[in-house]
Short mmCIF file of C-alpha atoms in Angstrom, two decimals:
data_model
loop_
_atom_site.label_atom_id
_atom_site.label_comp_id
_atom_site.label_asym_id
_atom_site.label_seq_id
_atom_site.Cartn_x
_atom_site.Cartn_y
_atom_site.Cartn_z
CA MET U 1 48.06 28.43 -8.03
CA PHE U 2 50.74 27.86 -10.19
CA LEU U 3 51.69 30.14 -12.85
CA SER U 4 54.55 29.63 -14.89
CA VAL U 5 57.09 31.79 -15.62
CA PHE U 6 56.34 32.01 -18.93
CA ASP U 7 52.72 32.98 -17.98
CA LEU U 8 54.37 36.34 -16.97
CA PHE U 9 57.08 36.46 -19.38
CA LYS U 10 55.79 36.47 -23.16
CA ILE U 11 57.69 37.34 -25.69
CA GLY U 12 55.44 39.61 -27.96
CA ILE U 13 54.70 42.35 -30.40
CA GLY U 14 53.77 46.08 -28.38
CA PRO U 15 51.88 48.24 -28.36
CA SER U 16 49.75 46.72 -25.17
CA SER U 17 49.34 43.20 -24.47
CA SER U 18 45.87 43.24 -22.66
CA HIS U 19 45.63 45.09 -26.74
CA THR U 20 47.97 44.32 -29.26
CA MET U 21 49.06 40.62 -28.04
CA GLY U 22 45.57 39.56 -26.44
CA PRO U 23 43.62 40.36 -29.22
CA MET U 24 45.96 38.82 -31.54
CA THR U 25 45.58 35.83 -29.78
CA ALA U 26 41.76 35.68 -29.44
CA ALA U 27 41.58 36.37 -33.43
CA GLU U 28 43.73 33.29 -33.44
CA ARG U 29 41.72 30.99 -30.73
CA PHE U 30 39.13 31.53 -32.79
CA LEU U 31 40.17 30.32 -36.09
CA ALA U 32 41.14 27.46 -34.03
CA GLU U 33 37.55 26.92 -33.66
CA ILE U 34 36.20 27.47 -36.81
CA ALA U 35 38.67 24.58 -38.36
CA GLY U 36 37.02 22.47 -35.25
CA ASP U 37 34.56 19.98 -35.05
CA ASP U 38 33.38 22.21 -31.42
CA TRP U 39 30.20 23.02 -32.80
CA PRO U 40 26.85 22.45 -34.01
CA ARG U 41 28.20 23.21 -37.90
CA PRO U 42 25.68 23.06 -40.21
CA ALA U 43 26.20 19.52 -42.94
CA GLY U 44 27.63 21.56 -46.84
CA VAL U 45 27.56 25.53 -45.74
CA GLY U 46 31.37 27.14 -44.25
CA VAL U 47 32.26 30.23 -43.18
CA ALA U 48 32.61 32.58 -45.68
CA ARG U 49 32.95 35.19 -44.22
CA LEU U 50 34.34 36.79 -40.50
CA ALA U 51 33.57 39.85 -38.37
CA VAL U 52 35.53 41.17 -35.32
CA SER U 53 32.88 44.00 -32.57
CA LEU U 54 35.53 45.86 -29.98
CA HIS U 55 33.91 46.67 -27.18
CA GLY U 56 35.18 48.70 -23.76
CA SER U 57 38.33 50.04 -23.17
CA LEU U 58 39.26 47.88 -26.67
CA ALA U 59 36.97 50.09 -28.14
CA PHE U 60 38.12 53.62 -26.25
CA THR U 61 41.47 53.22 -27.51
CA GLY U 62 41.51 50.38 -29.24
CA VAL U 63 42.90 52.10 -33.07
CA GLY U 64 45.82 54.23 -30.04
CA HIS U 65 46.67 50.45 -28.67
CA GLY U 66 47.20 48.42 -32.86
CA THR U 67 44.10 46.74 -31.64
CA ASP U 68 42.97 46.94 -35.11
CA ARG U 69 45.70 46.07 -36.23
CA ALA U 70 46.10 42.74 -34.03
CA VAL U 71 42.79 40.81 -35.00
CA ILE U 72 43.33 41.91 -38.52
CA LEU U 73 46.88 39.98 -38.13
CA GLY U 74 45.14 37.14 -35.98
CA LEU U 75 42.29 36.64 -38.24
CA ALA U 76 45.37 36.33 -41.29
CA GLY U 77 46.88 33.50 -39.39
CA PHE U 78 49.62 35.44 -36.94
CA ASN U 79 50.56 35.10 -33.30
CA PRO U 80 52.51 37.24 -31.65
CA LEU U 81 55.78 35.31 -30.76
CA THR U 82 56.37 34.62 -35.13
CA VAL U 83 54.21 37.96 -36.68
CA ASP U 84 57.22 40.07 -37.78
CA PRO U 85 56.61 43.10 -36.75
CA ASP U 86 58.63 44.86 -40.39
CA ARG U 87 56.68 43.28 -42.23
CA MET U 88 52.80 43.96 -40.25
CA ASP U 89 52.39 46.96 -42.75
CA SER U 90 52.55 45.70 -45.62
CA LEU U 91 50.31 42.60 -44.59
CA LEU U 92 47.88 45.07 -42.72
CA GLU U 93 47.88 47.23 -46.45
CA THR U 94 47.33 43.54 -48.65
CA ILE U 95 44.63 42.54 -46.38
CA ARG U 96 42.43 45.57 -46.18
CA SER U 97 43.24 46.21 -50.73
CA GLU U 98 42.12 42.15 -51.07
CA ARG U 99 38.88 42.17 -48.58
CA LYS U 100 40.23 39.03 -47.66
CA VAL U 101 42.49 36.95 -45.36
CA ARG U 102 44.49 34.02 -45.80
CA PRO U 103 45.30 32.15 -42.80
CA GLU U 104 48.19 28.58 -43.10
CA GLY U 105 44.88 26.03 -43.26
CA HIS U 106 42.07 27.70 -44.06
CA PRO U 107 40.32 28.92 -47.95
CA ALA U 108 39.89 32.91 -47.81
CA TYR U 109 37.47 34.60 -45.27
CA ALA U 110 36.22 37.46 -46.94
CA PHE U 111 37.13 40.90 -44.13
CA ASP U 112 36.76 44.25 -44.94
CA PRO U 113 37.65 46.14 -41.83
CA GLU U 114 36.27 49.49 -42.92
CA ARG U 115 32.94 47.12 -42.49
CA ASP U 116 33.65 43.47 -40.43
CA LEU U 117 35.69 45.48 -37.45
CA VAL U 118 33.39 47.56 -35.40
CA LEU U 119 34.18 49.47 -32.38
CA ASP U 120 31.32 49.90 -30.76
CA LYS U 121 31.94 52.21 -28.19
CA LYS U 122 28.01 51.96 -26.68
CA VAL U 123 27.92 49.23 -25.82
CA PRO U 124 30.13 47.28 -23.00
CA LEU U 125 29.94 43.24 -22.67
CA GLN U 126 30.15 42.47 -18.42
CA GLY U 127 32.63 40.06 -17.61
CA HIS U 128 35.80 42.60 -18.52
CA ALA U 129 36.30 45.64 -19.82
CA ASN U 130 38.08 44.22 -22.64
CA GLY U 131 35.80 42.64 -24.46
CA MET U 132 35.67 41.33 -27.72
CA ALA U 133 33.00 38.80 -29.85
CA PHE U 134 33.92 37.36 -33.13
CA SER U 135 31.79 36.27 -35.50
CA ALA U 136 32.10 33.67 -38.40
CA PHE U 137 29.17 33.75 -41.99
CA ASP U 138 28.80 31.79 -44.58
CA ALA U 139 28.10 32.98 -48.06
CA ASP U 140 24.37 34.16 -48.08
CA ASP U 141 25.58 35.72 -44.43
CA ARG U 142 23.56 33.56 -42.05
CA LEU U 143 25.42 33.65 -38.90
CA LEU U 144 27.55 30.41 -37.81
CA LEU U 145 29.77 30.50 -35.03
CA ARG U 146 29.96 33.86 -32.38
CA ARG U 147 32.52 33.67 -29.80
CA ILE U 148 33.31 36.16 -26.79
CA TYR U 149 36.70 36.67 -25.81
CA TYR U 150 38.77 38.78 -22.43
CA SER U 151 41.34 40.02 -23.14
CA ILE U 152 42.16 40.17 -18.71
CA GLY U 153 46.05 41.08 -18.67
CA GLY U 154 49.52 40.97 -19.66
CA GLY U 155 48.39 38.96 -22.85
CA PHE U 156 46.18 36.05 -20.72
CA VAL U 157 42.89 35.33 -23.17
CA VAL U 158 40.15 33.14 -21.73
CA SER U 159 36.49 33.29 -23.44
CA GLU U 160 33.07 33.60 -21.69
CA GLU U 161 32.58 30.15 -19.82
CA GLU U 162 36.57 30.37 -19.41
CA LEU U 163 36.45 33.91 -16.88
CA GLN U 164 33.03 32.67 -15.61
CA SER U 165 34.89 29.14 -14.51
CA LEU U 166 38.20 31.77 -12.97
CA LYS U 167 35.08 33.82 -10.83
CA ALA U 168 33.06 30.88 -9.23
CA LYS U 169 36.69 29.27 -8.45
CA GLY U 170 38.10 33.10 -7.08
CA LYS U 171 40.91 32.61 -4.29
CA GLN U 172 39.96 29.85 -2.96
CA GLN U 173 43.28 27.74 -3.63
CA ALA U 174 42.78 25.10 -6.23
CA PRO U 175 44.12 21.44 -6.42
CA SER U 176 47.60 21.66 -7.87
CA ASP U 177 50.85 19.01 -9.24
CA VAL U 178 53.78 21.07 -7.88
CA PRO U 179 55.73 21.65 -4.34
CA TYR U 180 55.23 25.03 -3.50
CA PRO U 181 50.86 26.27 -4.63
CA PHE U 182 51.62 29.29 -2.20
CA ASN U 183 48.43 31.56 -3.24
CA ASN U 184 49.68 34.71 -1.38
CA ALA U 185 52.85 36.04 -0.24
CA ALA U 186 51.69 34.20 4.12
CA THR U 187 52.11 31.13 2.35
CA MET U 188 55.03 31.65 0.28
CA LEU U 189 56.42 33.29 2.28
CA SER U 190 55.42 30.15 5.16
CA MET U 191 57.10 27.02 2.77
CA ALA U 192 60.03 29.78 2.40
CA ALA U 193 60.41 29.36 6.35
CA ARG U 194 59.48 25.94 6.99
CA SER U 195 61.34 23.73 3.94
CA GLY U 196 64.70 26.92 3.85
CA LEU U 197 64.79 27.39 -0.08
CA SER U 198 64.45 30.67 -1.37
CA ILE U 199 61.66 31.83 -3.44
CA ALA U 200 63.86 31.33 -6.37
CA GLU U 201 64.44 27.82 -5.43
CA MET U 202 61.02 26.52 -4.91
CA LYS U 203 59.28 29.07 -7.77
CA ARG U 204 62.55 25.84 -9.24
CA ALA U 205 60.45 23.45 -7.95
CA ASN U 206 57.25 24.61 -9.40
CA GLU U 207 58.62 24.66 -12.79
CA GLU U 208 60.74 21.83 -12.66
CA ALA U 209 57.31 19.71 -12.17
CA HIS U 210 56.14 20.94 -15.35
CA MET U 211 59.72 20.52 -17.02
CA SER U 212 63.84 19.78 -17.39
CA ALA U 213 65.99 22.22 -15.57
CA ALA U 214 68.27 22.03 -18.59
CA GLU U 215 64.29 23.81 -20.73
CA LEU U 216 63.68 26.19 -17.86
CA ASP U 217 66.88 27.54 -17.36
CA ALA U 218 66.05 28.31 -21.67
CA GLY U 219 63.63 29.64 -21.39
CA LEU U 220 65.05 31.84 -18.78
CA ASP U 221 67.99 32.68 -20.53
CA ARG U 222 65.79 33.18 -23.54
CA ILE U 223 63.13 35.70 -22.56
CA TRP U 224 66.95 37.24 -20.58
CA GLN U 225 68.19 37.77 -23.79
CA ALA U 226 64.30 38.92 -25.38
CA MET U 227 64.87 41.63 -23.27
CA ASN U 228 68.01 42.92 -23.48
CA SER U 229 67.91 42.71 -27.55
CA CYS U 230 64.93 45.12 -26.81
CA ILE U 231 67.27 47.16 -24.87
CA GLU U 232 69.62 47.61 -27.31
CA ARG U 233 67.90 48.31 -30.28
CA GLY U 234 65.53 50.81 -27.99
CA LEU U 235 69.58 52.04 -27.80
CA SER U 236 69.83 52.27 -31.27
CA GLN U 237 66.79 53.86 -33.14
CA ASP U 238 65.99 57.52 -33.75
CA GLY U 239 63.25 59.58 -34.80
CA ILE U 240 59.74 60.49 -34.28
CA MET U 241 57.39 56.88 -32.45
CA PRO U 242 53.33 56.64 -34.33
CA GLY U 243 49.96 57.92 -34.31
CA GLY U 244 49.70 61.50 -33.95
CA LEU U 245 51.41 62.56 -31.75
CA LYS U 246 54.67 63.28 -32.59
CA VAL U 247 56.70 62.35 -29.11
CA ARG U 248 60.40 61.67 -30.35
CA ARG U 249 62.25 59.70 -29.21
CA ARG U 250 64.62 59.72 -25.71
CA ALA U 251 66.07 56.92 -25.45
CA ARG U 252 69.34 57.20 -27.99
CA ASN U 253 70.59 60.44 -26.91
CA LEU U 254 70.14 60.11 -23.13
CA HIS U 255 72.16 56.45 -23.59
CA GLU U 256 75.21 58.91 -26.02
CA ARG U 257 75.53 61.21 -23.11
CA LEU U 258 76.01 59.11 -20.34
CA ASP U 259 77.89 57.06 -22.08
CA GLU U 260 80.49 59.04 -22.96
CA ASP U 261 80.77 60.63 -19.24
CA TRP U 262 81.12 57.58 -18.31
CA ARG U 263 83.45 56.61 -20.75
CA GLN U 264 85.12 59.58 -19.57
CA ASN U 265 84.67 59.19 -15.93
CA ARG U 266 82.70 62.66 -15.32
CA PRO U 267 80.87 62.41 -12.12
CA ASN U 268 77.46 61.78 -11.54
CA PRO U 269 75.91 61.45 -8.38
CA LEU U 270 72.46 60.27 -10.30
CA ALA U 271 74.03 57.90 -12.77
CA ALA U 272 72.75 54.70 -11.00
CA ASN U 273 69.13 56.70 -11.42
CA ASP U 274 70.01 58.02 -15.28
CA TRP U 275 71.21 54.57 -16.19
CA LEU U 276 67.84 52.85 -14.84
CA ALA U 277 66.20 55.80 -16.87
CA VAL U 278 67.27 55.51 -19.70
CA TYR U 279 67.48 51.56 -19.92
CA ALA U 280 62.93 51.13 -19.15
CA MET U 281 62.47 54.34 -21.67
CA ALA U 282 63.88 52.23 -24.43
CA VAL U 283 62.16 49.51 -23.73
CA ASN U 284 59.04 51.13 -23.79
CA GLU U 285 60.18 53.35 -26.95
CA GLU U 286 60.50 49.31 -29.08
CA ASN U 287 56.82 48.61 -27.01
CA ALA U 288 55.20 52.32 -29.01
CA GLY U 289 56.47 51.59 -31.43
CA GLY U 290 55.54 48.24 -32.33
CA GLY U 291 58.25 46.51 -31.83
CA ARG U 292 58.44 43.06 -30.22
CA VAL U 293 59.13 43.26 -26.16
CA VAL U 294 58.93 40.90 -22.88
CA THR U 295 55.19 41.20 -20.96
CA ALA U 296 56.81 42.17 -17.39
CA PRO U 297 53.55 41.40 -17.19
CA THR U 298 52.68 44.09 -19.09
CA ASN U 299 53.67 45.29 -22.58
CA GLY U 300 52.77 48.75 -20.74
CA ALA U 301 54.90 48.27 -17.75
CA ALA U 302 57.47 46.28 -19.84
CA GLY U 303 60.17 48.95 -18.84
CA VAL U 304 61.06 48.18 -15.77
CA VAL U 305 62.41 44.39 -14.73
CA PRO U 306 64.71 44.67 -18.10
CA ALA U 307 66.11 48.18 -16.72
CA VAL U 308 66.09 46.81 -12.85
CA LEU U 309 67.97 43.87 -14.37
CA LYS U 310 70.33 45.72 -16.58
CA TYR U 311 70.99 47.95 -14.23
CA TRP U 312 71.92 45.36 -11.50
CA GLN U 313 74.43 44.47 -14.27
CA LYS U 314 76.09 46.85 -14.49
CA PHE U 315 76.51 48.24 -11.08
CA HIS U 316 76.40 45.26 -9.12
CA VAL U 317 80.43 43.87 -9.95
CA ASP U 318 78.60 40.33 -7.77
CA ALA U 319 76.47 39.59 -11.31
CA ASP U 320 76.32 36.56 -12.86
CA PRO U 321 74.21 34.58 -15.77
CA ARG U 322 72.29 32.47 -12.43
CA GLY U 323 70.84 35.33 -10.96
CA ILE U 324 69.58 36.71 -14.45
CA ARG U 325 67.93 33.85 -13.48
CA ASP U 326 66.38 33.92 -10.02
CA PHE U 327 66.28 37.41 -10.41
CA LEU U 328 63.35 36.28 -13.08
CA LEU U 329 61.78 33.70 -11.28
CA THR U 330 61.32 35.45 -7.72
CA ALA U 331 59.66 38.44 -10.40
CA ALA U 332 57.55 35.21 -11.29
CA ALA U 333 56.62 34.59 -8.23
CA ILE U 334 55.43 37.95 -6.77
CA GLY U 335 53.94 38.39 -9.47
CA GLY U 336 51.54 35.17 -9.92
CA ILE U 337 50.38 36.41 -6.11
CA VAL U 338 49.53 39.48 -8.14
CA LYS U 339 47.90 38.65 -11.03
CA HIS U 340 46.27 35.85 -8.63
CA ASN U 341 44.71 38.02 -6.09
CA ALA U 342 44.05 41.02 -7.68
CA SER U 343 45.01 42.21 -11.50
CA ILE U 344 47.66 42.44 -13.74
CA SER U 345 45.64 45.04 -16.39
CA GLY U 346 45.20 48.97 -16.61
CA ALA U 347 41.62 48.29 -17.57
CA GLU U 348 40.56 46.62 -14.79
CA VAL U 349 42.04 48.92 -12.05
CA GLY U 350 44.50 51.02 -13.58
CA CYS U 351 48.09 51.66 -14.11
CA GLN U 352 48.59 50.64 -10.83
CA GLY U 353 48.22 47.29 -11.66
CA GLU U 354 50.62 47.28 -14.73
CA VAL U 355 53.65 49.28 -13.82
CA GLY U 356 53.14 48.96 -10.18
CA SER U 357 53.20 44.82 -9.61
CA ALA U 358 56.45 45.27 -12.74
CA SER U 359 57.92 47.53 -10.12
CA ALA U 360 56.86 45.17 -7.23
CA MET U 361 57.98 42.28 -9.43
CA ALA U 362 61.30 44.07 -9.75
CA ALA U 363 61.94 44.80 -6.54
CA ALA U 364 61.66 41.82 -5.08
CA GLY U 365 64.51 40.47 -8.14
CA LEU U 366 66.68 42.36 -7.36
CA ALA U 367 66.41 42.00 -3.59
CA ALA U 368 66.95 38.73 -3.93
CA VAL U 369 70.42 38.82 -6.09
CA MET U 370 71.75 40.51 -3.62
CA GLY U 371 71.32 38.08 -0.80
CA GLY U 372 67.58 39.55 0.49
CA ASN U 373 65.82 36.86 2.35
CA PRO U 374 62.20 35.80 1.90
CA GLU U 375 61.29 37.95 4.16
CA GLN U 376 63.50 41.00 3.32
CA VAL U 377 62.37 40.16 -0.53
CA GLU U 378 58.73 40.00 0.52
CA ASN U 379 59.69 43.49 2.13
CA ALA U 380 61.07 45.26 -1.13
CA ALA U 381 57.91 43.65 -3.61
CA GLU U 382 55.24 45.09 -0.64
CA ILE U 383 57.38 49.18 -0.49
CA ALA U 384 57.22 49.15 -3.99
CA LEU U 385 53.40 48.42 -4.64
CA GLU U 386 52.60 50.78 -2.23
CA HIS U 387 53.94 53.49 -3.38
CA HIS U 388 51.81 53.03 -6.48
CA LEU U 389 48.28 52.55 -5.21
CA GLY U 390 45.21 54.44 -6.81
CA MET U 391 47.40 55.57 -10.15
CA THR U 392 45.18 55.60 -12.74
CA CYS U 393 45.82 54.38 -16.28
CA ASP U 394 45.73 57.53 -18.65
CA PRO U 395 46.84 57.39 -22.22
CA VAL U 396 46.46 60.38 -24.32
CA ALA U 397 45.14 59.89 -27.88
CA GLY U 398 45.09 55.85 -26.11
CA LEU U 399 48.86 55.50 -26.74
CA VAL U 400 51.19 53.82 -25.16
CA GLN U 401 53.41 56.91 -24.86
CA VAL U 402 52.16 59.78 -22.28
CA PRO U 403 52.39 59.00 -19.27
CA CYS U 404 53.51 55.17 -19.96
CA ILE U 405 57.01 55.85 -20.77
CA GLU U 406 58.63 58.09 -18.64
CA ARG U 407 56.72 56.08 -16.02
CA ASN U 408 58.15 53.01 -16.65
CA ALA U 409 61.18 54.35 -15.71
CA LEU U 410 60.39 56.06 -12.73
CA GLY U 411 58.95 53.38 -11.49
CA SER U 412 62.56 51.40 -12.50
CA VAL U 413 64.14 53.86 -9.99
CA LYS U 414 60.92 52.76 -7.00
CA ALA U 415 62.03 48.93 -7.43
CA VAL U 416 66.11 49.81 -6.85
CA THR U 417 64.80 51.82 -4.09
CA ALA U 418 62.65 49.20 -2.73
CA ALA U 419 65.31 46.68 -2.73
CA SER U 420 67.45 49.02 -1.13
CA LEU U 421 65.67 49.48 2.17
CA ALA U 422 64.03 45.72 2.11
CA VAL U 423 67.64 44.64 2.28
CA LYS U 424 68.73 47.23 4.64
CA GLY U 425 66.06 46.10 7.15
CA ASP U 426 66.01 42.63 9.01
CA GLY U 427 62.14 42.52 6.76
CA LYS U 428 59.79 42.73 9.64
CA HIS U 429 57.54 45.70 8.35
CA PHE U 430 53.97 47.33 8.94
CA VAL U 431 51.99 47.04 5.82
CA SER U 432 52.63 43.13 4.70
CA LEU U 433 52.48 42.40 0.41
CA ASP U 434 49.17 40.72 0.81
CA ALA U 435 47.54 44.30 2.38
CA ALA U 436 49.12 45.74 0.20
CA ILE U 437 48.36 43.34 -3.12
CA GLU U 438 44.16 43.80 -1.71
CA THR U 439 44.32 47.33 -1.63
CA MET U 440 44.85 47.37 -4.71
CA ARG U 441 41.99 45.01 -5.69
CA GLN U 442 39.54 47.10 -4.00
CA THR U 443 41.21 50.45 -5.53
CA GLY U 444 40.88 49.56 -9.46
CA ALA U 445 37.51 48.65 -7.92
CA ASP U 446 36.49 51.92 -6.54
CA MET U 447 38.21 53.63 -9.36
CA ASN U 448 36.19 55.94 -11.83
CA GLU U 449 35.64 53.89 -15.30
CA ARG U 450 37.45 57.37 -17.25
CA TYR U 451 40.99 56.53 -15.68
CA LYS U 452 41.41 52.35 -16.89
CA GLU U 453 42.30 52.90 -20.27
CA THR U 454 40.03 54.52 -21.63
CA SER U 455 41.42 58.05 -22.65
CA LEU U 456 37.79 59.55 -21.00
CA GLY U 457 39.93 60.77 -18.32
CA GLY U 458 43.46 62.77 -15.88
CA LEU U 459 46.03 63.50 -18.91
CA ALA U 460 44.75 62.24 -21.82
CA VAL U 461 42.31 64.90 -21.50
CA ASN U 462 43.68 67.53 -19.79
CA VAL U 463 46.98 67.41 -22.29
CA VAL U 464 46.46 69.39 -25.97
CA GLU U 465 47.28 66.82 -28.09
CA CYS U 466 49.57 68.54 -31.22
#
């Protein structure tokens, strides 16, 4: 099993990897299919109109998560990596007024968001909670092409056929062209013991089977630069976040107070926790505002890994650029195992799959750069994940704000605590990471759909909206 570090860490836009980045990517894929020849295109007939229906979690929380905006922009030819967050409002206004999309390399297509974008809360698509159906019609409104895609978490998108193929393969080890194809934590530790390599070194060897060392390092540096830039922007912004809840950004004010205490050398026994929280909140406030973020492994959990990395830089004197790369490689190794054996999708397993997975990844990365051996790194990931088991995904009003922003702060604190406990031990522990991941999968399967990113249960129905 090989999942690249750049599959787990993807630069995109907020507020949701599965509800924003995924649908935008799906729209981009549909445009590519329309332009291609791999479908029975009638002779002399062209596509004139496009339509989309959103199902399951995408229908229930799509507006709050910006899914409608993402689909419209995706059909206009934009993608999560390159779209300018500051231009999105004006782009959407033009499309709504013209009732057309004009993707580059295509003719203009009729697309009226009021008519052609449907949030279907009654009919779920069977493959996954995040389902989308894209349709293309000719000038006489005859259906020419219909494709179903699923956004399966972390910005990953699969077609209906691809999803069935993934399910058919199950958890079996697929042939791989990498030197260390571990698909669970037990195999990872066994390979580390036989090779004498760290988890980061094995992950690096796997990546370098597909790219040069220079390309890998440049990519890792680019990921950290994007994460750090997101923190810095989040710490500089103020005001009310969009969506109607009137939730005010807090990171800037908290940072100013912390920075003043730091410069004045005032004693603060909770300093590390406070800085962790403010870094994580800065990222997730940016995410909530639709800014540029990095999936880690999702947008809803994007603050944990950057916060722990930034904390390490601030509080550990031995932090260096190579350590940042090892941190990200180790975190990606753990994230890949979680995704392969369970899920990182809140719509599939609840927030345990998002913030829980992020906390496990960050704990593993921190333990590694603190000098932990592979057993201690695995232990750190297990501790962090175990203590998120059962966490529901219940965003108020379908917005990635309450409780998501503070959950990232607490997930960061848990990650640091887990890493600290693990490196002070000998790596031997009662519950394995594989057991915790399987428990998360089973818990997610048993969890009522109301608690899986539908905003139909939990805080979403018990908090009075102001």
